[in-house]
mmCIF file with all atom_site columns, C-alpha atoms in Angstrom:
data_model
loop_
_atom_site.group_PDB
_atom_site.id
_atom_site.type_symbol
_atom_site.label_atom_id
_atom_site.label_alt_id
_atom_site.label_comp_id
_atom_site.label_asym_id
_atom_site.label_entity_id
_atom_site.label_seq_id
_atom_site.pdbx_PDB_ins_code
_atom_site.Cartn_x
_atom_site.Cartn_y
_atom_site.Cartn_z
_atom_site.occupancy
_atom_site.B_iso_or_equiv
_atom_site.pdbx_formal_charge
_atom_site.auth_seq_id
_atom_site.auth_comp_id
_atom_site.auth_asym_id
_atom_site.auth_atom_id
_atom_site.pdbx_PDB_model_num
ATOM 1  C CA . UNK A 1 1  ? 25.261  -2.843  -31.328 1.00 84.00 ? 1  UNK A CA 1
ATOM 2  C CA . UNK A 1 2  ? 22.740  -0.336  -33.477 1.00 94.00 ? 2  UNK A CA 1
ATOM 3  C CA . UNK A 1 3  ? 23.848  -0.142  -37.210 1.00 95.00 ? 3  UNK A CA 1
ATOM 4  C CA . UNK A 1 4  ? 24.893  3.470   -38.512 1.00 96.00 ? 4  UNK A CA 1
ATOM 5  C CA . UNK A 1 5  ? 21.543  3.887   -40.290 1.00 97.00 ? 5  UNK A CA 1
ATOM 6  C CA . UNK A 1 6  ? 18.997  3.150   -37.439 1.00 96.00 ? 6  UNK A CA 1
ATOM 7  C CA . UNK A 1 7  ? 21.452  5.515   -35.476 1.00 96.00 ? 7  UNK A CA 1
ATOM 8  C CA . UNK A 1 8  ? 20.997  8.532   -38.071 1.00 97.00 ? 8  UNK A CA 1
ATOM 9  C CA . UNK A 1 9  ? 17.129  8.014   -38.433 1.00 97.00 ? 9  UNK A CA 1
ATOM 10 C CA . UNK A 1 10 ? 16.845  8.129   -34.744 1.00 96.00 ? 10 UNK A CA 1
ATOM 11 C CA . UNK A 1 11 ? 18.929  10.996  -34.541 1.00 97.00 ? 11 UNK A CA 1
ATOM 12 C CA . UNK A 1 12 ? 17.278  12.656  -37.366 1.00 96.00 ? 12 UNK A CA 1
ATOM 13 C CA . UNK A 1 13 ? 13.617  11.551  -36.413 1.00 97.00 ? 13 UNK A CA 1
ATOM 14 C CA . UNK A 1 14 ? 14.283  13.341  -32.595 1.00 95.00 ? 14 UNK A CA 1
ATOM 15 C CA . UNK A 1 15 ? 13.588  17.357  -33.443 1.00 94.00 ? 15 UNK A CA 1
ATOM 16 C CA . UNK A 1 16 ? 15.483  17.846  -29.495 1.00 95.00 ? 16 UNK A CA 1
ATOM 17 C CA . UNK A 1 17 ? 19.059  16.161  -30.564 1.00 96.00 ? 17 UNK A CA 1
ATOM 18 C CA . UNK A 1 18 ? 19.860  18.027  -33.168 1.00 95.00 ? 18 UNK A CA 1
ATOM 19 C CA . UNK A 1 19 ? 19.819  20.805  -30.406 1.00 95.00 ? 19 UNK A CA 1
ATOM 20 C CA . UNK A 1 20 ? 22.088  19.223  -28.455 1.00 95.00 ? 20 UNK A CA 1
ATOM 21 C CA . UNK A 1 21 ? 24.489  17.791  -30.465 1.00 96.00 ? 21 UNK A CA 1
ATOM 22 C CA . UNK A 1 22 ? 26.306  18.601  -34.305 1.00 95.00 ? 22 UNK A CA 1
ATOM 23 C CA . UNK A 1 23 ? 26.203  14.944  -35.422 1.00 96.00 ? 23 UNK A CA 1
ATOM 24 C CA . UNK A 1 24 ? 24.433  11.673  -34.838 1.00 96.00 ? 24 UNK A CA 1
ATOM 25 C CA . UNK A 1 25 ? 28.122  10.105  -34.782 1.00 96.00 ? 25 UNK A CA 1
ATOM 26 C CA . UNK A 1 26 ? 28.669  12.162  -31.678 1.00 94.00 ? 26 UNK A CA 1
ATOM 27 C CA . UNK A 1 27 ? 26.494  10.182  -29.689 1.00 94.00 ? 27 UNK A CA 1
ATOM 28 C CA . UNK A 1 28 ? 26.593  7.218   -28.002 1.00 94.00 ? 28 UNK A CA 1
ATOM 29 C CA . UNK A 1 29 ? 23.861  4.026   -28.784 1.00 95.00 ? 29 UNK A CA 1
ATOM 30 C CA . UNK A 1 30 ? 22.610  1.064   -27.306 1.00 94.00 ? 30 UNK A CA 1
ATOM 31 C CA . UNK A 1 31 ? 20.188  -1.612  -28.055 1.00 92.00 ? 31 UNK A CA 1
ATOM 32 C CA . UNK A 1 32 ? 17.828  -2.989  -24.888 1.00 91.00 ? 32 UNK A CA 1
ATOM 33 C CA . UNK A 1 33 ? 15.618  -6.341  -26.154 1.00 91.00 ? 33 UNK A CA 1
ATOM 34 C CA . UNK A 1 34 ? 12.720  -5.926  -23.867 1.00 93.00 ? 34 UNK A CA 1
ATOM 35 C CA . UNK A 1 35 ? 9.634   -8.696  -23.530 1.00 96.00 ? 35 UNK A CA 1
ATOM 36 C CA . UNK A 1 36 ? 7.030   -6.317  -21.615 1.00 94.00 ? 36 UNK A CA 1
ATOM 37 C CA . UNK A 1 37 ? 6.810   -2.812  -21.837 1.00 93.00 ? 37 UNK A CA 1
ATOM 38 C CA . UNK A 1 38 ? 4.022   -0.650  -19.431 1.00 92.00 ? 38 UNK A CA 1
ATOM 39 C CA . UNK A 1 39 ? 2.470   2.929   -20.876 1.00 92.00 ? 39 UNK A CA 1
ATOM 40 C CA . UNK A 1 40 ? 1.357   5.497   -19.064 1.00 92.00 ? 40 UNK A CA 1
ATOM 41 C CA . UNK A 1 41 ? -0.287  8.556   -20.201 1.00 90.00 ? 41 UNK A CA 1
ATOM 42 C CA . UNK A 1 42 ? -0.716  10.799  -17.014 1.00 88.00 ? 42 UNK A CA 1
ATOM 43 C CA . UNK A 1 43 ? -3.144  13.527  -19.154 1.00 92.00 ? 43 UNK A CA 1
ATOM 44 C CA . UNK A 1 44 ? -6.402  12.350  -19.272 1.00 88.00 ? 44 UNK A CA 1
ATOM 45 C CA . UNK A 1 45 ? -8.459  11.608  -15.512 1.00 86.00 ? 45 UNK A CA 1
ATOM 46 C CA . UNK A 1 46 ? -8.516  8.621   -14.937 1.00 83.00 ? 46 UNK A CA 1
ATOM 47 C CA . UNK A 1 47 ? -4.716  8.182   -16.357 1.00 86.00 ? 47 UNK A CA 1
ATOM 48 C CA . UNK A 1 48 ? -4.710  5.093   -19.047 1.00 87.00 ? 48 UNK A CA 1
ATOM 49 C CA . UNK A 1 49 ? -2.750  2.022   -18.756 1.00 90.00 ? 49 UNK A CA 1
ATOM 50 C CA . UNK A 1 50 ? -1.340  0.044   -21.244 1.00 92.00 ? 50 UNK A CA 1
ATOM 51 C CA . UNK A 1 51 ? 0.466   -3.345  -21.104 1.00 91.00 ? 51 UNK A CA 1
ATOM 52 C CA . UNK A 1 52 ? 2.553   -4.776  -24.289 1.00 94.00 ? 52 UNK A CA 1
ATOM 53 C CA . UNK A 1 53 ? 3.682   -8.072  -24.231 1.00 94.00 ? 53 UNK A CA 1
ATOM 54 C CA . UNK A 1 54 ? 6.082   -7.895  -27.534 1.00 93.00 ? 54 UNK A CA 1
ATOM 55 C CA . UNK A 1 55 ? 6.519   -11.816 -27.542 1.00 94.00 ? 55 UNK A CA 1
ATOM 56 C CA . UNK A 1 56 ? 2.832   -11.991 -27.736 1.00 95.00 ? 56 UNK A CA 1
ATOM 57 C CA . UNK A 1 57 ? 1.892   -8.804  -29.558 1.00 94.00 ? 57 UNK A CA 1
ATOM 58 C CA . UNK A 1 58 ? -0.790  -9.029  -27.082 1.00 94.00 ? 58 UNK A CA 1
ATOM 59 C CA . UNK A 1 59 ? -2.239  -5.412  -25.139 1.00 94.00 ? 59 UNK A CA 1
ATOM 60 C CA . UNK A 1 60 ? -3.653  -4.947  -22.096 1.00 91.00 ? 60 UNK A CA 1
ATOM 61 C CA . UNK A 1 61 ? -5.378  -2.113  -21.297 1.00 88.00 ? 61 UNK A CA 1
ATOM 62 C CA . UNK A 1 62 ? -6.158  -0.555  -17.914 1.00 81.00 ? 62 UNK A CA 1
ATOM 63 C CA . UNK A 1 63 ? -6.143  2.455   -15.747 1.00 73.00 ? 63 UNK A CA 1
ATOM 64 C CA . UNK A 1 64 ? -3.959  3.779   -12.704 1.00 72.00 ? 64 UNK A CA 1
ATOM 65 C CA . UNK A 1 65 ? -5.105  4.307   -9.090  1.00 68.00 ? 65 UNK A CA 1
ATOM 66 C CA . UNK A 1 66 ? -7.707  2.836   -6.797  1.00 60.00 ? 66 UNK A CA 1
ATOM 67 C CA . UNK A 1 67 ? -11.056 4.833   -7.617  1.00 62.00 ? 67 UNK A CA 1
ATOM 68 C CA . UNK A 1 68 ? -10.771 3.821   -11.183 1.00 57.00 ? 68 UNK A CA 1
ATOM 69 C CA . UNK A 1 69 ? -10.550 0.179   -12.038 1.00 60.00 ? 69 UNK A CA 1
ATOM 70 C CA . UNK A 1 70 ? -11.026 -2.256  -14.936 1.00 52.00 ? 70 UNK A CA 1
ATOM 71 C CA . UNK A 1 71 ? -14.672 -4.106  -14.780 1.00 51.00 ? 71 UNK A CA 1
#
């Protein structure tokens, strides 16, 4: 259930479906409630961690793999 106008921002605010489809009606929506969410950013070395707890609006922050860990 995602009302017409948060559809056509997201299609609108996404420069890669406008490529791929002629209409924001064309595609097909869905809302997902989430509590937790996990980030990742791969780029940098060590990779960053971060934890959102929405409920909360607390953030954790952290980084991936064994040699690099929070202190």
């Amino acid at each position: 259930d995602v009302e017409d106008d948060v559809r056509q921002w997201i299609y609108e605010n996404n420069p890669v479906l406008p490529r791929l489809y002629t209409s924001w009606e064309s595609l097909a929506y869905f809302c997902l409630p989430i509590a937790e969410m996990d980030y990742y950013d791969l780029s940098p070395t060590p990779p960053v961690f971060k934890h959102f707890d929405l409920m909360t609006g607390e953030v954790s922050n952290g980084f991936v793999g064994e040699r690099f860990k929070n202190k």
